[in-house]
PDB file of C-alpha atoms in Angstrom:
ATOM      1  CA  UNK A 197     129.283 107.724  80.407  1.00  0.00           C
ATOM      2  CA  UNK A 198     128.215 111.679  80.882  1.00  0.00           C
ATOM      3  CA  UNK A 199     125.300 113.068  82.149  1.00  0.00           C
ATOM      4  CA  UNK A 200     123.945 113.687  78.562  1.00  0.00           C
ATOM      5  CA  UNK A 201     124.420 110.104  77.364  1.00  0.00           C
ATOM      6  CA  UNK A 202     122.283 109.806  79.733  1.00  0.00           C
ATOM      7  CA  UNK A 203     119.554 111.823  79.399  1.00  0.00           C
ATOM      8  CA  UNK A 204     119.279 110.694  75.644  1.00  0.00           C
ATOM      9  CA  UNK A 205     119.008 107.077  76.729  1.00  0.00           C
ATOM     10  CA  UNK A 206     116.123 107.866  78.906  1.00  0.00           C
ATOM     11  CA  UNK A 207     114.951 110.188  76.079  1.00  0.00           C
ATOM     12  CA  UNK A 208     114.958 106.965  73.979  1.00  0.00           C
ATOM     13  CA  UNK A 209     113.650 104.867  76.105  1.00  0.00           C
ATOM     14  CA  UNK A 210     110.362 107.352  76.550  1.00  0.00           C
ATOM     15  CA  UNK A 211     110.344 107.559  73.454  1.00  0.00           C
ATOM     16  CA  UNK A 212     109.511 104.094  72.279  1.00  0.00           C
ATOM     17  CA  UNK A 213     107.047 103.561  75.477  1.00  0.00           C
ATOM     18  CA  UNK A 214     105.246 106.804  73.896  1.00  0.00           C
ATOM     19  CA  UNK A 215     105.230 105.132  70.314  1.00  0.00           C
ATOM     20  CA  UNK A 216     105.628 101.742  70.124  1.00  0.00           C
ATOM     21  CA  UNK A 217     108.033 101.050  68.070  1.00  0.00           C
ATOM     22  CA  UNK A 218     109.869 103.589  65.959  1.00  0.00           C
ATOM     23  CA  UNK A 219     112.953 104.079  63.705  1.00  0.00           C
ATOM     24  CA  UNK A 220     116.558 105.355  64.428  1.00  0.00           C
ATOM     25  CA  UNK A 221     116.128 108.521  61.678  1.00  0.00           C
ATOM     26  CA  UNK A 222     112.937 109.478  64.178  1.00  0.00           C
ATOM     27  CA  UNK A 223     115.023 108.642  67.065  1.00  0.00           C
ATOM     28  CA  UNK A 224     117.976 110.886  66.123  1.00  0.00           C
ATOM     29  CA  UNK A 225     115.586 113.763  65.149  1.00  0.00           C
ATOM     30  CA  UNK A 226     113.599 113.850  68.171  1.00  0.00           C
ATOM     31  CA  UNK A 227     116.936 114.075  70.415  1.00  0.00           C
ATOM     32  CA  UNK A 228     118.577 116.499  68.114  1.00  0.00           C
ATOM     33  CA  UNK A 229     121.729 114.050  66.915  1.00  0.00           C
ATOM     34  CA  UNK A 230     123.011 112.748  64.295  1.00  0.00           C
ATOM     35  CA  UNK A 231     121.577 109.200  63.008  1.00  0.00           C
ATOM     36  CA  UNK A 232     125.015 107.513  64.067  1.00  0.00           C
ATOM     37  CA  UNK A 233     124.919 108.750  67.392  1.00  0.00           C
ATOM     38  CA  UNK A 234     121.691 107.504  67.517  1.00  0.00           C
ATOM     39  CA  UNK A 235     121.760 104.188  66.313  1.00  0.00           C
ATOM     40  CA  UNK A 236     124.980 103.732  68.877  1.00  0.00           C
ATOM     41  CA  UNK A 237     122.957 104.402  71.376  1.00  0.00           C
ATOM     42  CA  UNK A 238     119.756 101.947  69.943  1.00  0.00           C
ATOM     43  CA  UNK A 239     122.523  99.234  69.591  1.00  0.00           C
ATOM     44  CA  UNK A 240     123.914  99.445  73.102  1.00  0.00           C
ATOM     45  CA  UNK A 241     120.484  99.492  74.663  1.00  0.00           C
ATOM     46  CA  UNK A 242     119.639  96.257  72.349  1.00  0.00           C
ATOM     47  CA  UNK A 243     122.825  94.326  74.078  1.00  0.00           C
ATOM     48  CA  UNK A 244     121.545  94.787  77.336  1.00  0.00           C
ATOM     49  CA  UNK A 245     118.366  93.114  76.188  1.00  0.00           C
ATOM     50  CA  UNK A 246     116.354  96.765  77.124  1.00  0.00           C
ATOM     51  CA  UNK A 247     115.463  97.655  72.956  1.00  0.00           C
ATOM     52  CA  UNK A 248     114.556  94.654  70.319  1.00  0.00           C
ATOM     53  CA  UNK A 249     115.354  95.701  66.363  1.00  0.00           C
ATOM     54  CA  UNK A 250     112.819  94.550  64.448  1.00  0.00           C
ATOM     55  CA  UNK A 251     114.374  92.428  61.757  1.00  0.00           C
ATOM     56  CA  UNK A 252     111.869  92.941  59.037  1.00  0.00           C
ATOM     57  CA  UNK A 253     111.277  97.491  59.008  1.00  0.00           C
ATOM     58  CA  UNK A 254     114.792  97.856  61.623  1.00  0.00           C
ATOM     59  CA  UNK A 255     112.501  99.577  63.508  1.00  0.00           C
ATOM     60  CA  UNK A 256     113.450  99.632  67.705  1.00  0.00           C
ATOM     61  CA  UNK A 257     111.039  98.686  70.502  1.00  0.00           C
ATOM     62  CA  UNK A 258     110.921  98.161  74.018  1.00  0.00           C
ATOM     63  CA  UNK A 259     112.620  94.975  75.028  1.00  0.00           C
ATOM     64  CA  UNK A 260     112.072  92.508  77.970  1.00  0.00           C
ATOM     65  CA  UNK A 261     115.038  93.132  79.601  1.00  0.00           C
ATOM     66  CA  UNK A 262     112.997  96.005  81.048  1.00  0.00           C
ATOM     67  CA  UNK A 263     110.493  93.188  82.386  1.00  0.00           C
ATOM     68  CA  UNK A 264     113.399  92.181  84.366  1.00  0.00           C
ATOM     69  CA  UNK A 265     114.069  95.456  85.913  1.00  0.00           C
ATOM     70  CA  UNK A 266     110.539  96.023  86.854  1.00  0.00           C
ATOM     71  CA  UNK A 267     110.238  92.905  88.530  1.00  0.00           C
ATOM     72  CA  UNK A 268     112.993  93.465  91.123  1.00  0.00           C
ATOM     73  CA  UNK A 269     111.152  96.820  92.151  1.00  0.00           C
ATOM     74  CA  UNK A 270     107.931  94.647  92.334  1.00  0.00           C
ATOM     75  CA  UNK A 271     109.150  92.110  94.494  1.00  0.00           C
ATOM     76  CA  UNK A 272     110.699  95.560  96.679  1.00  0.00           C
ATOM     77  CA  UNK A 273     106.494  96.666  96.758  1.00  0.00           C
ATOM     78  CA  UNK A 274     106.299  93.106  97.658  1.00  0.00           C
ATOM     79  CA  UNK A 275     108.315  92.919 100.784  1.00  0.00           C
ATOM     80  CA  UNK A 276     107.081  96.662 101.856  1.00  0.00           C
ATOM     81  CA  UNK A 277     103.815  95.718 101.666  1.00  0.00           C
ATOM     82  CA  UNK A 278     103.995  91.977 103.298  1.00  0.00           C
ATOM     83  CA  UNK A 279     106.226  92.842 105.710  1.00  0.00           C
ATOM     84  CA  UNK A 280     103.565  95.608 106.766  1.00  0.00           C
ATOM     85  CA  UNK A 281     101.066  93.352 107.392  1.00  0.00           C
ATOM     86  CA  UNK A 282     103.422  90.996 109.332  1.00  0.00           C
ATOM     87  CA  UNK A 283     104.337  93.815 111.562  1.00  0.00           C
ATOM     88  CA  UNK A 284     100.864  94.719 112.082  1.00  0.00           C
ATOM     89  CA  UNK A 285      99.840  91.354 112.690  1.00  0.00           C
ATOM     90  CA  UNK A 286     102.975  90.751 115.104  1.00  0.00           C
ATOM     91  CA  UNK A 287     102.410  93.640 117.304  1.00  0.00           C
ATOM     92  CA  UNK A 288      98.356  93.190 117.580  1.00  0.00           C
ATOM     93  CA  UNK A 289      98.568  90.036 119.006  1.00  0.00           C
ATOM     94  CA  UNK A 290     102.263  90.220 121.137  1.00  0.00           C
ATOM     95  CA  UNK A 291     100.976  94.104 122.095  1.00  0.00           C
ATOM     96  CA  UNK A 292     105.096  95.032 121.315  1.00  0.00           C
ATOM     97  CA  UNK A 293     106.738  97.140 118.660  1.00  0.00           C
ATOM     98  CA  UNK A 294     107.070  95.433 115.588  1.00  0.00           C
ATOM     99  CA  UNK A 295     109.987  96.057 113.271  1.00  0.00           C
ATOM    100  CA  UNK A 296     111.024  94.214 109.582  1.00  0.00           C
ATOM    101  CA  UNK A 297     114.815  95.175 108.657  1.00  0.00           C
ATOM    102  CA  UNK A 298     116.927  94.651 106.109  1.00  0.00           C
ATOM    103  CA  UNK A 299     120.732  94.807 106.066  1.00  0.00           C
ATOM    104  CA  UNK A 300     122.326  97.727 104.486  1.00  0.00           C
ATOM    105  CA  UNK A 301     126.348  97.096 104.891  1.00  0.00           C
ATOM    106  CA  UNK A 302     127.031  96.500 108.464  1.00  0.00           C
ATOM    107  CA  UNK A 303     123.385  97.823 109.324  1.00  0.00           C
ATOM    108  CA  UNK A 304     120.266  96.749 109.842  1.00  0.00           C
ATOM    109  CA  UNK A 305     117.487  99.186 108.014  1.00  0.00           C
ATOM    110  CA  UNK A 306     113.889  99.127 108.884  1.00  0.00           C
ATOM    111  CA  UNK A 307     111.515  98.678 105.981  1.00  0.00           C
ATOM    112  CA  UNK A 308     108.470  98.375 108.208  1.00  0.00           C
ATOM    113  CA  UNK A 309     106.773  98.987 111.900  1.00  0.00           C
ATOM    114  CA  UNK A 310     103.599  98.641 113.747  1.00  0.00           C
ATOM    115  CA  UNK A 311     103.052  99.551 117.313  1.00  0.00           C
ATOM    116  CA  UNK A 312     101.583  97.490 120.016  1.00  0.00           C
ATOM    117  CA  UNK A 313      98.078  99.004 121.554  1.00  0.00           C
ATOM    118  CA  UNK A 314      98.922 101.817 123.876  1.00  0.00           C
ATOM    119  CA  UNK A 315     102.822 101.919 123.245  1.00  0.00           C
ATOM    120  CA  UNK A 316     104.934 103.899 122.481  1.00  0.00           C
ATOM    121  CA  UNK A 317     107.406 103.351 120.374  1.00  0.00           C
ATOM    122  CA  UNK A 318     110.935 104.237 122.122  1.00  0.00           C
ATOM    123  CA  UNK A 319     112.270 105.339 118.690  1.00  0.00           C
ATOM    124  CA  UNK A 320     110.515 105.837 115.188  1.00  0.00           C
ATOM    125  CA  UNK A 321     112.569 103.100 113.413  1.00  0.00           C
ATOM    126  CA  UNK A 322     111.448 102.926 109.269  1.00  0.00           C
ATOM    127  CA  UNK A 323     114.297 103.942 107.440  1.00  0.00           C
ATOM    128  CA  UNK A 324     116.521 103.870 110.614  1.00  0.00           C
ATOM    129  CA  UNK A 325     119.949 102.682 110.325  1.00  0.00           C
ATOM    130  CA  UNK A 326     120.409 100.552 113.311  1.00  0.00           C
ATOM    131  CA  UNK A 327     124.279  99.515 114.595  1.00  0.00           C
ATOM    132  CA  UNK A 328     124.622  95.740 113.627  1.00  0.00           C
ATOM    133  CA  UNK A 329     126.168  94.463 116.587  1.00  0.00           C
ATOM    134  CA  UNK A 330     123.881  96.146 119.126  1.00  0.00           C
ATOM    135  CA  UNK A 331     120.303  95.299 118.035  1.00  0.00           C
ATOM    136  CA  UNK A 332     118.767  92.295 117.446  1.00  0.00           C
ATOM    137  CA  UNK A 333     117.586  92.353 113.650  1.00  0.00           C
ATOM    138  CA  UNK A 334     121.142  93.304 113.441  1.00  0.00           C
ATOM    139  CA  UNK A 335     123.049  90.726 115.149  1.00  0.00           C
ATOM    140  CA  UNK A 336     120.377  88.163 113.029  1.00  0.00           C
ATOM    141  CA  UNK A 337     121.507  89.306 109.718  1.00  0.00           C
ATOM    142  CA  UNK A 338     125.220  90.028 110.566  1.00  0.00           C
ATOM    143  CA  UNK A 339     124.256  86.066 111.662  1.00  0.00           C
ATOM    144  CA  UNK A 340     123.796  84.933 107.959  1.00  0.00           C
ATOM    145  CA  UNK A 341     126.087  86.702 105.693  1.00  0.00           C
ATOM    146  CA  UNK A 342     129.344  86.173 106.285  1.00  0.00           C
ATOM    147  CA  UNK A 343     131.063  89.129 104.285  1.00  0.00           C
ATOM    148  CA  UNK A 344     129.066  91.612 106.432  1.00  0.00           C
ATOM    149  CA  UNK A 345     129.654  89.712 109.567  1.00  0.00           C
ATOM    150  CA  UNK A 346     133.420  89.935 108.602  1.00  0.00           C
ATOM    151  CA  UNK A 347     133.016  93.595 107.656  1.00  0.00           C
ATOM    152  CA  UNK A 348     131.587  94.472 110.882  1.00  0.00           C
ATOM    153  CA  UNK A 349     133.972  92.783 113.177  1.00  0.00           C
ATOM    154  CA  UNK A 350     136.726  94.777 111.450  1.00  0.00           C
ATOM    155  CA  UNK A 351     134.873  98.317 112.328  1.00  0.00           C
ATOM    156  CA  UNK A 352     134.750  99.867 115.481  1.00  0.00           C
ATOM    157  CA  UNK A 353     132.353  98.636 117.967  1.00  0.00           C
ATOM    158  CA  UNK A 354     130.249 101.590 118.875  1.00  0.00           C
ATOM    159  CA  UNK A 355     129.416 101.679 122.599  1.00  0.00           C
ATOM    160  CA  UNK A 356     126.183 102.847 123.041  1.00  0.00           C
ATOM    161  CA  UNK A 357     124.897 101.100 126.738  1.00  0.00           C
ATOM    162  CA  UNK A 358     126.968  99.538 129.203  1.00  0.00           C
ATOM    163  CA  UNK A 359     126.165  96.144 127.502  1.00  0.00           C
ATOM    164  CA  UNK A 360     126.801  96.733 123.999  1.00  0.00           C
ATOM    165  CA  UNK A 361     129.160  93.948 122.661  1.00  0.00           C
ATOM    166  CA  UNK A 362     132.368  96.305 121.553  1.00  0.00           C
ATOM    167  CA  UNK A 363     134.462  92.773 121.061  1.00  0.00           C
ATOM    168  CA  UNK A 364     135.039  91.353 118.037  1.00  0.00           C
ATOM    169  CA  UNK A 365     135.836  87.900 119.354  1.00  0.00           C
ATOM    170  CA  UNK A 366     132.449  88.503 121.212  1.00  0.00           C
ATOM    171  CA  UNK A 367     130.423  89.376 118.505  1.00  0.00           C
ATOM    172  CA  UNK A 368     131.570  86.722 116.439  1.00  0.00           C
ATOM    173  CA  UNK A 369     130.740  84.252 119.310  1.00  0.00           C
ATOM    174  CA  UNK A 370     127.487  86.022 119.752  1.00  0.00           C
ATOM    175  CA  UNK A 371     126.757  85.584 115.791  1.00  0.00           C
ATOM    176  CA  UNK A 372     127.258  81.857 116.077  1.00  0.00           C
ATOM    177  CA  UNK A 373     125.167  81.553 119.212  1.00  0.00           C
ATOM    178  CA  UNK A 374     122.919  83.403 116.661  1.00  0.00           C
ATOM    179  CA  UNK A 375     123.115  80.745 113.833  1.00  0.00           C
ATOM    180  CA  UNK A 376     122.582  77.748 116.616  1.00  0.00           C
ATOM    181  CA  UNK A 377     118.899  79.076 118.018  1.00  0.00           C
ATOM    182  CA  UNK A 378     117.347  80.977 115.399  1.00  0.00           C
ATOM    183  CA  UNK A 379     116.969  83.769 116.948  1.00  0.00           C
ATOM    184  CA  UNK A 380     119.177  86.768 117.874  1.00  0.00           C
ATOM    185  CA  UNK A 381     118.489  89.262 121.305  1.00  0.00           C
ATOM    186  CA  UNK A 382     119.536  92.564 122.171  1.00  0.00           C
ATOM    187  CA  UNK A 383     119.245  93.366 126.201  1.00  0.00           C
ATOM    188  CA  UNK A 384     119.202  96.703 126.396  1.00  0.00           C
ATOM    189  CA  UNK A 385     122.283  96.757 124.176  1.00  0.00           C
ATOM    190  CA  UNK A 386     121.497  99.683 122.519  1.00  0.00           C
ATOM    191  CA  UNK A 387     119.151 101.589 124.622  1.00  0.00           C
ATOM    192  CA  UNK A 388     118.841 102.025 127.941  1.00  0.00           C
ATOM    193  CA  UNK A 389     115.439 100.040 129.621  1.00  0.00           C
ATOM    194  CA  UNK A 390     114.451  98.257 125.734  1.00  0.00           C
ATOM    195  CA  UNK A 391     115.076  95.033 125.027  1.00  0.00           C
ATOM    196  CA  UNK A 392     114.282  93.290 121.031  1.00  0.00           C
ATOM    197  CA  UNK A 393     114.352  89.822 119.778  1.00  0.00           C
ATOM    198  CA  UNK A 394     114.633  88.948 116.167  1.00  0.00           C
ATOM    199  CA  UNK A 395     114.105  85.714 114.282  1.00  0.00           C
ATOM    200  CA  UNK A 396     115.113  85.527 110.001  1.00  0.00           C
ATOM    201  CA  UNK A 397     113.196  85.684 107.282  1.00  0.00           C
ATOM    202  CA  UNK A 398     113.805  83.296 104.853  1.00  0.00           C
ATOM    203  CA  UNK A 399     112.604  83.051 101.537  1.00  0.00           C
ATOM    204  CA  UNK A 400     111.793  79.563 100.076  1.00  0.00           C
ATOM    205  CA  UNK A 401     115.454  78.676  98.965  1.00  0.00           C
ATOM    206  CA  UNK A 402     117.012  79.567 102.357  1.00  0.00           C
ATOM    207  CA  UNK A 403     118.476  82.958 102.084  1.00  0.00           C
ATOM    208  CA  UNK A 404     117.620  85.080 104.922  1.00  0.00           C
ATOM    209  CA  UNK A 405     116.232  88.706 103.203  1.00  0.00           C
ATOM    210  CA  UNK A 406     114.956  90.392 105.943  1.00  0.00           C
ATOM    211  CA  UNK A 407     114.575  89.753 110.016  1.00  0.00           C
ATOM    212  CA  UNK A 408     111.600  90.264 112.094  1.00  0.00           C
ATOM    213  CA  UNK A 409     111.557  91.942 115.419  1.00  0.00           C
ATOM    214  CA  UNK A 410     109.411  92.766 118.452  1.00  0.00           C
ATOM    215  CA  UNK A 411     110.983  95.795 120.640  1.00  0.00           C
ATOM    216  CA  UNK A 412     109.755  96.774 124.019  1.00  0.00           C
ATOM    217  CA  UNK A 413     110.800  98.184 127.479  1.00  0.00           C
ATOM    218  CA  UNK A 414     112.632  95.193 129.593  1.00  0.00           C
ATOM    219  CA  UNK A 415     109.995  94.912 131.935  1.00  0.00           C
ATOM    220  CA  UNK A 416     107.517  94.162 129.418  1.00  0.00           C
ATOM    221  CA  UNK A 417     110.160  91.970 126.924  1.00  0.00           C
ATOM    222  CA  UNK A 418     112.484  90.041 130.071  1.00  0.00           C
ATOM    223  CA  UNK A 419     115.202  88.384 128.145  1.00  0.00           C
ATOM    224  CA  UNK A 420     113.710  84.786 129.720  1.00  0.00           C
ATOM    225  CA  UNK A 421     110.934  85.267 127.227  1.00  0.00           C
ATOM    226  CA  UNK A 422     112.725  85.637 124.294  1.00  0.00           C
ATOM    227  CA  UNK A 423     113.285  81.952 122.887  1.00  0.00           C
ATOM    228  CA  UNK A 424     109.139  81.585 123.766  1.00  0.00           C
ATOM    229  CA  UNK A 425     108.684  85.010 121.915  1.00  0.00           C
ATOM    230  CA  UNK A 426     110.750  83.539 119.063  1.00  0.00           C
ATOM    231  CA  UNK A 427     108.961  80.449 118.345  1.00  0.00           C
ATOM    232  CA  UNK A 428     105.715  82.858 118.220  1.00  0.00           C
ATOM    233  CA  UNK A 429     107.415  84.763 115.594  1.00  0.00           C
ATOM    234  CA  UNK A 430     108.549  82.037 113.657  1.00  0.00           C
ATOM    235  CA  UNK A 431     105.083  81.306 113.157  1.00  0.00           C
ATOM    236  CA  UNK A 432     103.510  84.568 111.949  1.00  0.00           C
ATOM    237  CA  UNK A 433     106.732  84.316 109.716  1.00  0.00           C
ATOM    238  CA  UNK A 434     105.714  81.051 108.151  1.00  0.00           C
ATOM    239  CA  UNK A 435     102.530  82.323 107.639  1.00  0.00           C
ATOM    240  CA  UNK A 436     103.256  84.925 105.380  1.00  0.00           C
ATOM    241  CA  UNK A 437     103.181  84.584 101.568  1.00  0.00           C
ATOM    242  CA  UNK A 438     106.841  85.285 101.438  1.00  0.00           C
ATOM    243  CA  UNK A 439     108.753  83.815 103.950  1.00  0.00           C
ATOM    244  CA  UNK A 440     108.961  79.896 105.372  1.00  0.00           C
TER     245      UNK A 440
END
């Protein structure tokens, strides 16, 4: 489809939210077209459930299908906005950088952060892409979805300490180590002197949409913490109105 197709479907579309309701003639005049091209348009938009023909004056409106688009950027404003208050929640009380990320491809994206009282945070991480295999959100999403586990073990392995895993084989066993305690670690894997834990979030039928972290310098965040530091997280997670 061009670029003009479509600008007149969004012309349409604005159109009806402006009036209500209106007919194909009034369509095709206020876009400049002839009624055909028009009415191809109305009839396409009317598959997809996004414009209702009124059977009675054939008259177009606004259909429901529209609800459904809406609603999946609601529930994005949902998870922005909870996952805020879990991260400031998180990082009050554990006094450590907390992160919420989602997985983009073989990545791990922060949607949200809060920083513990008097840190620092080593790196400004919303809308970071962070390498899957060498942080901990990462590693806990790679952890439950297979495709971008399988994805990632087939990419280069980015060194970026000394202890990164670069190993397929390793990451693979480090993903089902993963799966096993519910809850994923990252010793200064990808910086120098910071160390992260993650556990999932999981939303009530199981799938794991985002993972929650707490970041801070190893001396602060010693790997022998970071089942105990789990478990803590699990609860602030089950707390939410979101997650379980």
């Amino acid at each position: 489809m061009g670029v003009q197709s479509v600008d007149r479907t969004v012309e349409v579309l604005e159109a009806l939210a402006a009036k209500g309701g209106t007919s194909v003639n009034s369509i095709a005049a206020q876009l400049g077209v002839h009624k055909s091209t028009a009415s191809r348009i109305l009839s396409s938009l009317a598959e997809h459930g996004l414009v209702e023909k009124d059977a009675l004056t054939g008259s177009y409106r606004l259909g429901f299908g529209l609800v459904r688009l809406a609603s999946a950027v609601t529930s994005r404003m949902d998870l922005s906005q909870i996952a805020q208050k879990l991260c400031d929640d998180v990082s009050a009380e554990l006094g450590l950088t907390a992160n919420v990320a989602v997985l983009d491809e073989i990545y791990a994206v922060n949607v949200s952060q809060a920083m513990g009282p008097g840190l620092l945070a080593p790196r400004h991480y919303v809308g970071l892409r962070t390498p899957g295999h060498a942080t901990s959100s990462g590693k806990m999403l790679l952890a439950h979805h297979p495709r971008a586990a399988e994805a990632a073990m087939h990419s280069t392995l980015e060194p970026h300490t000394d202890r990164t895993i670069t190993d397929p084989q390793a990451l693979a066993a480090e993903l089902e180590r993963v799966r096993e305690r519910g809850w994923a670690g990252s010793d200064e894997e990808w910086e120098q002197h910071i160390t992260a834990v993650a556990v999932p979030l999981r939303l009530p039928d199981g799938a794991v949409e985002a993972a929650l972290t707490v970041t801070g310098p190893a001396h602060s965040l010693q790997p022998d913490r970071f089942s105990d530091v789990a478990h803590r997280l699990r609860e602030f997670a089950a707390g939410s109105s979101r997650w379980v």
